[in-house]
């Protein structure tokens, strides 16, 4: 089977879906090809935290826009603007917290420093060992497990052709366009976008482009239902803790603690020592978690560039190909940077600049 499209988007996570929708709304005929199911990769297995307190300063304008898009989706993605508190337990952590939050405030984030007593007033179940804290009323979360169903509906409404369970076997480029071979046939498009997350390094290497991508294997855990312990998102100055309690009483715990595995081998695996340290920090902040039992732990792959900024733009040395990956805070920022990628391909003026991956190849 072979059909002609204006653009083939490879990868059905948040960024691939958002790009596809933007292109289709701009009048292009778009096909999205996903190896598994829409939103099942990193987009669907992360902790769902929408916190401006843990975003890189350079990405704050993108995070603010992404946060706004999630808020507009509302109940369809389980969005809740709960507010968030970030904690410091030592004087050194307090210095780190104040320095990092000052930079984020300068970048436009609505964050304020609060006293330890104010933090415990907002969240009475917090430990009494807090030295300093910051607060952001805009922080919150969405339910990442709803990502796939939400974007599947949006893609349908936009008229995007969606192929799921269709791993891409080959991508060929020539002067006139791109041919993408997958399990459902060969599809011809004028251009293609690689929105393939942690798999981008291997896919681009097959095209002769060697991108300096590293992969993290982040661990997330969820407890049984608990009495109400926290109304807000709880974090730590180091960034090694995100904690939130959902409306059903379960507590979701993350913070970037590492498992093991590779994207090519499939799902990663939880490392006991790493998980234990994550839970210790969570319990240090919220002591009553000592009574909780874990229901499930899992991992998700996160792609990172050497400067921890996105790769978003034309794929260097590959005609008619674009790449979109390595977005730190990709769950928050993904909907917006996907729109920007769509605008780039549509030839529109960009509201915010993208991050051309050629910057890495120029250093080689």
Tab-separated table of N, CA and C in Angstrom, residues 214-342:
chain	number	residue	atom	x	y	z
A	214	UNK	N	21.611	10.892	24.843
A	214	UNK	CA	21.715	9.982	25.977
A	214	UNK	C	20.311	9.630	26.463
A	215	UNK	N	20.185	8.478	27.093
A	215	UNK	CA	18.874	8.016	27.526
A	215	UNK	C	18.876	7.745	29.028
A	216	UNK	N	17.880	8.280	29.719
A	216	UNK	CA	17.649	7.995	31.124
A	216	UNK	C	16.477	7.025	31.250
A	217	UNK	N	16.492	6.222	32.316
A	217	UNK	CA	15.438	5.234	32.566
A	217	UNK	C	14.785	5.584	33.892
A	218	UNK	N	13.803	6.483	33.847
A	218	UNK	CA	13.214	7.035	35.058
A	218	UNK	C	12.222	6.073	35.703
A	219	UNK	N	12.246	6.034	37.037
A	219	UNK	CA	11.373	5.144	37.808
A	219	UNK	C	10.212	5.922	38.408
A	220	UNK	N	9.017	5.334	38.350
A	220	UNK	CA	7.807	5.901	38.949
A	220	UNK	C	7.122	4.813	39.762
A	221	UNK	N	6.522	5.192	40.894
A	221	UNK	CA	5.839	4.242	41.766
A	221	UNK	C	4.475	4.792	42.172
A	222	UNK	N	3.567	3.895	42.519
A	222	UNK	CA	2.263	4.314	43.031
A	222	UNK	C	1.899	3.449	44.235
A	223	UNK	N	1.333	4.073	45.264
A	223	UNK	CA	0.953	3.360	46.472
A	223	UNK	C	-0.508	2.917	46.406
A	224	UNK	N	-0.891	2.141	47.406
A	224	UNK	CA	-2.305	1.849	47.618
A	224	UNK	C	-3.009	3.151	48.018
A	225	UNK	N	-4.330	3.100	48.105
A	225	UNK	CA	-5.076	4.284	48.532
A	225	UNK	C	-4.785	4.587	49.993
A	226	UNK	N	-4.548	5.878	50.250
A	226	UNK	CA	-4.175	6.340	51.591
A	226	UNK	C	-5.135	7.425	52.063
A	227	UNK	N	-5.213	7.633	53.389
A	227	UNK	CA	-5.926	8.818	53.874
A	227	UNK	C	-5.286	10.064	53.281
A	228	UNK	N	-5.993	11.179	53.269
A	228	UNK	CA	-5.472	12.382	52.631
A	228	UNK	C	-4.211	12.877	53.336
A	229	UNK	N	-3.089	12.879	52.594
A	229	UNK	CA	-1.802	13.294	53.136
A	229	UNK	C	-1.287	14.580	52.505
A	230	UNK	N	-1.626	14.832	51.248
A	230	UNK	CA	-1.098	16.006	50.542
A	230	UNK	C	-2.102	16.491	49.507
A	231	UNK	N	-2.360	17.776	49.522
A	231	UNK	CA	-3.252	18.383	48.537
A	231	UNK	C	-2.486	18.875	47.317
A	232	UNK	N	-1.208	19.115	47.507
A	232	UNK	CA	-0.404	19.747	46.458
A	232	UNK	C	0.721	18.835	45.981
A	233	UNK	N	1.357	19.231	44.891
A	233	UNK	CA	2.549	18.534	44.417
A	233	UNK	C	3.697	18.873	45.367
A	234	UNK	N	4.410	17.854	45.827
A	234	UNK	CA	5.537	18.050	46.735
A	234	UNK	C	6.820	17.691	46.006
A	235	UNK	N	7.801	18.586	46.070
A	235	UNK	CA	9.095	18.336	45.443
A	235	UNK	C	10.232	18.617	46.401
A	236	UNK	N	11.452	18.371	45.939
A	236	UNK	CA	12.644	18.588	46.754
A	236	UNK	C	13.611	19.477	45.996
A	237	UNK	N	14.405	20.248	46.720
A	237	UNK	CA	15.316	21.228	46.118
A	237	UNK	C	16.238	20.622	45.077
A	238	UNK	N	16.621	19.374	45.254
A	238	UNK	CA	17.529	18.718	44.311
A	238	UNK	C	16.835	18.282	43.020
A	239	UNK	N	15.512	18.289	43.015
A	239	UNK	CA	14.768	17.768	41.871
A	239	UNK	C	14.593	16.269	41.901
A	240	UNK	N	15.042	15.622	42.988
A	240	UNK	CA	15.004	14.157	43.058
A	240	UNK	C	13.717	13.615	43.691
A	241	UNK	N	12.694	14.463	43.762
A	241	UNK	CA	11.412	13.993	44.277
A	241	UNK	C	10.273	14.763	43.650
A	242	UNK	N	9.300	14.036	43.115
A	242	UNK	CA	7.988	14.599	42.811
A	242	UNK	C	6.979	13.653	43.439
A	243	UNK	N	6.025	14.237	44.149
A	243	UNK	CA	5.072	13.429	44.905
A	243	UNK	C	3.718	14.103	44.825
A	244	UNK	N	2.700	13.334	44.551
A	244	UNK	CA	1.348	13.895	44.511
A	244	UNK	C	0.348	12.827	44.889
A	245	UNK	N	-0.747	13.222	45.506
A	245	UNK	CA	-1.807	12.285	45.858
A	245	UNK	C	-3.024	12.571	44.993
A	246	UNK	N	-3.475	11.560	44.288
A	246	UNK	CA	-4.610	11.737	43.386
A	246	UNK	C	-5.914	11.733	44.165
A	247	UNK	N	-6.989	12.049	43.480
A	247	UNK	CA	-8.296	12.134	44.137
A	247	UNK	C	-8.772	10.790	44.673
A	248	UNK	N	-8.243	9.679	44.131
A	248	UNK	CA	-8.652	8.360	44.640
A	248	UNK	C	-7.821	7.909	45.839
A	249	UNK	N	-6.864	8.734	46.270
A	249	UNK	CA	-6.086	8.435	47.462
A	249	UNK	C	-4.719	7.818	47.215
A	250	UNK	N	-4.450	7.355	46.000
A	250	UNK	CA	-3.129	6.786	45.724
A	250	UNK	C	-2.098	7.901	45.643
A	251	UNK	N	-0.855	7.579	46.004
A	251	UNK	CA	0.238	8.553	45.979
A	251	UNK	C	1.214	8.145	44.882
A	252	UNK	N	1.476	9.064	43.963
A	252	UNK	CA	2.388	8.807	42.846
A	252	UNK	C	3.735	9.430	43.189
A	253	UNK	N	4.802	8.634	43.099
A	253	UNK	CA	6.129	9.061	43.526
A	253	UNK	C	7.123	8.923	42.377
A	254	UNK	N	7.818	10.011	42.073
A	254	UNK	CA	8.857	9.996	41.047
A	254	UNK	C	10.005	10.881	41.478
A	255	UNK	N	10.840	11.264	40.536
A	255	UNK	CA	11.983	12.107	40.846
A	255	UNK	C	13.202	11.788	40.003
A	256	UNK	N	13.017	10.975	38.981
A	256	UNK	CA	14.125	10.711	38.056
A	256	UNK	C	15.127	9.689	38.537
A	257	UNK	N	14.786	8.873	39.539
A	257	UNK	CA	15.691	7.808	39.979
A	257	UNK	C	15.760	6.741	38.905
A	258	UNK	N	16.970	6.197	38.693
A	258	UNK	CA	17.241	5.435	37.487
A	258	UNK	C	17.070	3.916	37.617
A	259	UNK	N	16.457	3.353	36.566
A	259	UNK	CA	16.415	1.915	36.383
A	259	UNK	C	17.499	1.513	35.397
A	260	UNK	N	17.334	0.350	34.778
A	260	UNK	CA	18.290	-0.120	33.772
A	260	UNK	C	17.527	-0.573	32.530
A	261	UNK	N	18.229	-0.601	31.400
A	261	UNK	CA	17.628	-1.064	30.155
A	261	UNK	C	18.014	-0.180	28.992
A	262	UNK	N	17.574	-0.554	27.815
A	262	UNK	CA	17.802	0.229	26.606
A	262	UNK	C	16.509	0.290	25.811
A	263	UNK	N	16.297	1.361	25.056
A	263	UNK	CA	15.094	1.443	24.228
A	263	UNK	C	14.972	0.274	23.254
A	264	UNK	N	16.113	-0.148	22.699
A	264	UNK	CA	16.083	-1.216	21.706
A	264	UNK	C	15.634	-2.544	22.310
A	265	UNK	N	15.894	-2.736	23.599
A	265	UNK	CA	15.526	-3.993	24.262
A	265	UNK	C	14.091	-3.997	24.772
A	266	UNK	N	13.445	-2.836	24.732
A	266	UNK	CA	12.069	-2.759	25.226
A	266	UNK	C	12.015	-2.037	26.547
A	267	UNK	N	11.035	-2.385	27.370
A	267	UNK	CA	10.848	-1.717	28.656
A	267	UNK	C	12.079	-1.852	29.550
A	268	UNK	N	12.350	-0.796	30.335
A	268	UNK	CA	13.421	-0.860	31.301
A	268	UNK	C	12.982	-1.608	32.546
A	269	UNK	N	13.900	-1.765	33.484
A	269	UNK	CA	13.615	-2.502	34.711
A	269	UNK	C	13.966	-1.655	35.928
A	270	UNK	N	13.181	-1.804	36.984
A	270	UNK	CA	13.391	-1.062	38.221
A	270	UNK	C	14.611	-1.623	38.956
A	271	UNK	N	15.443	-0.732	39.497
A	271	UNK	CA	16.586	-1.114	40.323
A	271	UNK	C	16.197	-0.912	41.781
A	272	UNK	N	16.315	-1.960	42.583
A	272	UNK	CA	15.843	-1.925	43.968
A	272	UNK	C	16.475	-0.802	44.776
A	273	UNK	N	17.788	-0.639	44.681
A	273	UNK	CA	18.467	0.393	45.458
A	273	UNK	C	17.985	1.791	45.074
A	274	UNK	N	17.822	2.025	43.785
A	274	UNK	CA	17.357	3.314	43.299
A	274	UNK	C	15.931	3.588	43.784
A	275	UNK	N	15.068	2.590	43.672
A	275	UNK	CA	13.689	2.723	44.139
A	275	UNK	C	13.653	3.012	45.633
A	276	UNK	N	14.455	2.292	46.405
A	276	UNK	CA	14.488	2.475	47.857
A	276	UNK	C	14.881	3.893	48.236
A	277	UNK	N	15.882	4.437	47.560
A	277	UNK	CA	16.313	5.809	47.845
A	277	UNK	C	15.223	6.826	47.511
A	278	UNK	N	14.514	6.599	46.434
A	278	UNK	CA	13.396	7.461	46.050
A	278	UNK	C	12.317	7.448	47.151
A	279	UNK	N	11.992	6.252	47.630
A	279	UNK	CA	10.957	6.114	48.653
A	279	UNK	C	11.412	6.693	49.991
A	280	UNK	N	12.705	6.567	50.299
A	280	UNK	CA	13.235	7.147	51.534
A	280	UNK	C	13.081	8.666	51.535
A	281	UNK	N	13.399	9.297	50.390
A	281	UNK	CA	13.270	10.743	50.300
A	281	UNK	C	11.804	11.158	50.404
A	282	UNK	N	10.913	10.383	49.770
A	282	UNK	CA	9.483	10.676	49.853
A	282	UNK	C	8.997	10.585	51.302
A	283	UNK	N	9.429	9.566	52.012
A	283	UNK	CA	9.033	9.379	53.401
A	283	UNK	C	9.665	10.440	54.308
A	284	UNK	N	10.851	10.894	53.947
A	284	UNK	CA	11.516	11.943	54.715
A	284	UNK	C	10.681	13.226	54.659
A	285	UNK	N	10.068	13.477	53.495
A	285	UNK	CA	9.215	14.661	53.338
A	285	UNK	C	7.833	14.458	53.937
A	286	UNK	N	7.298	13.266	53.810
A	286	UNK	CA	5.932	12.954	54.240
A	286	UNK	C	5.982	11.674	55.088
A	287	UNK	N	6.287	11.792	56.377
A	287	UNK	CA	6.570	10.626	57.215
A	287	UNK	C	5.488	9.546	57.229
A	288	UNK	N	4.235	9.917	57.078
A	288	UNK	CA	3.161	8.929	57.144
A	288	UNK	C	3.152	7.962	55.959
A	289	UNK	N	4.001	8.239	54.965
A	289	UNK	CA	4.145	7.273	53.878
A	289	UNK	C	4.775	5.965	54.364
A	290	UNK	N	5.313	5.978	55.567
A	290	UNK	CA	5.868	4.745	56.134
A	290	UNK	C	4.802	3.659	56.243
A	291	UNK	N	3.537	4.048	56.320
A	291	UNK	CA	2.431	3.091	56.435
A	291	UNK	C	1.910	2.622	55.081
A	292	UNK	N	2.465	3.165	53.987
A	292	UNK	CA	1.946	2.862	52.647
A	292	UNK	C	2.556	1.594	52.077
A	293	UNK	N	1.790	0.898	51.280
A	293	UNK	CA	2.295	-0.233	50.505
A	293	UNK	C	2.299	0.157	49.033
A	294	UNK	N	3.378	-0.212	48.344
A	294	UNK	CA	3.438	0.048	46.909
A	294	UNK	C	2.556	-0.943	46.158
A	295	UNK	N	1.857	-0.427	45.166
A	295	UNK	CA	1.040	-1.272	44.301
A	295	UNK	C	1.806	-1.633	43.032
A	296	UNK	N	2.551	-0.652	42.517
A	296	UNK	CA	3.225	-0.875	41.226
A	296	UNK	C	4.400	0.076	41.079
A	297	UNK	N	5.439	-0.376	40.401
A	297	UNK	CA	6.592	0.453	40.023
A	297	UNK	C	6.870	0.195	38.545
A	298	UNK	N	7.323	1.202	37.838
A	298	UNK	CA	7.631	1.020	36.423
A	298	UNK	C	8.675	2.041	35.991
A	299	UNK	N	9.150	1.908	34.775
A	299	UNK	CA	10.148	2.826	34.228
A	299	UNK	C	9.686	3.397	32.899
A	300	UNK	N	10.304	4.496	32.512
A	300	UNK	CA	10.066	5.102	31.207
A	300	UNK	C	11.348	5.720	30.691
A	301	UNK	N	11.545	5.707	29.374
A	301	UNK	CA	12.761	6.236	28.771
A	301	UNK	C	12.643	7.737	28.519
A	302	UNK	N	13.720	8.455	28.810
A	302	UNK	CA	13.786	9.890	28.553
A	302	UNK	C	15.066	10.197	27.790
A	303	UNK	N	14.939	10.815	26.623
A	303	UNK	CA	16.099	11.173	25.807
A	303	UNK	C	16.596	12.564	26.193
A	304	UNK	N	17.919	12.712	26.275
A	304	UNK	CA	18.527	13.996	26.620
A	304	UNK	C	19.665	14.327	25.677
A	305	UNK	N	19.810	15.615	25.394
A	305	UNK	CA	20.945	16.093	24.603
A	305	UNK	C	22.063	16.532	25.550
A	306	UNK	N	23.292	16.751	25.051
A	306	UNK	CA	24.400	17.156	25.917
A	306	UNK	C	24.153	18.453	26.682
A	307	UNK	N	23.416	19.406	26.093
A	307	UNK	CA	23.149	20.666	26.793
A	307	UNK	C	21.765	20.672	27.454
A	308	UNK	N	21.097	19.530	27.438
A	308	UNK	CA	19.788	19.340	28.060
A	308	UNK	C	18.714	20.268	27.493
A	309	UNK	N	18.925	20.723	26.269
A	309	UNK	CA	17.914	21.481	25.547
A	309	UNK	C	17.408	20.624	24.392
A	310	UNK	N	16.238	20.928	23.861
A	310	UNK	CA	15.654	20.068	22.829
A	310	UNK	C	16.465	20.023	21.536
A	311	UNK	N	16.200	18.992	20.759
A	311	UNK	CA	16.588	18.945	19.362
A	311	UNK	C	15.298	19.095	18.573
A	312	UNK	N	15.172	20.207	17.883
A	312	UNK	CA	13.922	20.490	17.183
A	312	UNK	C	14.219	21.315	15.941
A	313	UNK	N	14.161	20.656	14.791
A	313	UNK	CA	14.444	21.349	13.548
A	313	UNK	C	14.801	20.363	12.453
A	314	UNK	N	15.342	20.836	11.344
A	314	UNK	CA	15.745	19.930	10.264
A	314	UNK	C	16.807	18.953	10.743
A	315	UNK	N	16.708	17.702	10.320
A	315	UNK	CA	17.720	16.711	10.645
A	315	UNK	C	18.955	17.000	9.795
A	316	UNK	N	20.087	17.317	10.414
A	316	UNK	CA	21.271	17.737	9.645
A	316	UNK	C	21.695	16.696	8.604
A	317	UNK	N	21.910	17.168	7.384
A	317	UNK	CA	22.417	16.301	6.332
A	317	UNK	C	21.410	15.329	5.758
A	318	UNK	N	20.142	15.447	6.146
A	318	UNK	CA	19.108	14.537	5.641
A	318	UNK	C	17.977	15.366	5.040
A	319	UNK	N	17.887	15.348	3.743
A	319	UNK	CA	16.935	16.190	3.034
A	319	UNK	C	15.497	15.781	3.352
A	320	UNK	N	14.651	16.783	3.599
A	320	UNK	CA	13.211	16.594	3.836
A	320	UNK	C	12.886	15.863	5.139
A	321	UNK	N	13.838	15.817	6.076
A	321	UNK	CA	13.588	15.178	7.358
A	321	UNK	C	13.763	16.183	8.494
A	322	UNK	N	12.902	16.063	9.493
A	322	UNK	CA	12.959	16.899	10.681
A	322	UNK	C	13.027	15.991	11.903
A	323	UNK	N	13.531	16.558	13.013
A	323	UNK	CA	13.632	15.787	14.248
A	323	UNK	C	13.076	16.618	15.399
A	324	UNK	N	12.395	15.952	16.318
A	324	UNK	CA	11.861	16.599	17.513
A	324	UNK	C	12.001	15.631	18.678
A	325	UNK	N	12.963	15.919	19.559
A	325	UNK	CA	13.204	15.019	20.691
A	325	UNK	C	14.000	15.743	21.763
A	326	UNK	N	14.331	15.019	22.839
A	326	UNK	CA	15.197	15.509	23.916
A	326	UNK	C	14.638	16.745	24.617
A	327	UNK	N	13.332	16.781	24.816
A	327	UNK	CA	12.698	17.905	25.495
A	327	UNK	C	12.593	17.588	26.985
A	328	UNK	N	13.436	18.209	27.813
A	328	UNK	CA	13.333	18.030	29.260
A	328	UNK	C	12.007	18.622	29.726
A	329	UNK	N	11.297	17.873	30.561
A	329	UNK	CA	9.956	18.316	30.923
A	329	UNK	C	9.016	18.150	29.752
A	330	UNK	N	9.255	17.100	28.966
A	330	UNK	CA	8.512	16.908	27.725
A	330	UNK	C	7.022	16.724	27.910
A	331	UNK	N	6.604	16.193	29.061
A	331	UNK	CA	5.163	16.030	29.288
A	331	UNK	C	4.485	17.395	29.356
A	332	UNK	N	5.110	18.336	30.053
A	332	UNK	CA	4.555	19.689	30.149
A	332	UNK	C	4.705	20.445	28.843
A	333	UNK	N	5.899	20.399	28.260
A	333	UNK	CA	6.242	21.254	27.132
A	333	UNK	C	5.788	20.668	25.798
A	334	UNK	N	5.637	19.345	25.719
A	334	UNK	CA	5.359	18.661	24.461
A	334	UNK	C	4.245	19.241	23.613
A	335	UNK	N	3.069	19.533	24.187
A	335	UNK	CA	1.979	20.054	23.353
A	335	UNK	C	2.337	21.350	22.645
A	336	UNK	N	3.141	22.175	23.307
A	336	UNK	CA	3.477	23.471	22.719
A	336	UNK	C	4.605	23.364	21.701
A	337	UNK	N	5.660	22.619	22.026
A	337	UNK	CA	6.777	22.540	21.091
A	337	UNK	C	6.372	21.758	19.838
A	338	UNK	N	5.387	20.848	19.977
A	338	UNK	CA	4.830	20.178	18.809
A	338	UNK	C	4.137	21.165	17.881
A	339	UNK	N	3.439	22.108	18.461
A	339	UNK	CA	2.799	23.152	17.647
A	339	UNK	C	3.844	23.996	16.927
A	340	UNK	N	4.927	24.325	17.631
A	340	UNK	CA	5.992	25.113	17.004
A	340	UNK	C	6.631	24.362	15.840
A	341	UNK	N	6.831	23.050	16.015
A	341	UNK	CA	7.390	22.255	14.924
A	341	UNK	C	6.454	22.278	13.720
A	342	UNK	N	5.169	22.170	13.984
A	342	UNK	CA	4.195	22.264	12.900
A	342	UNK	C	4.276	23.600	12.191
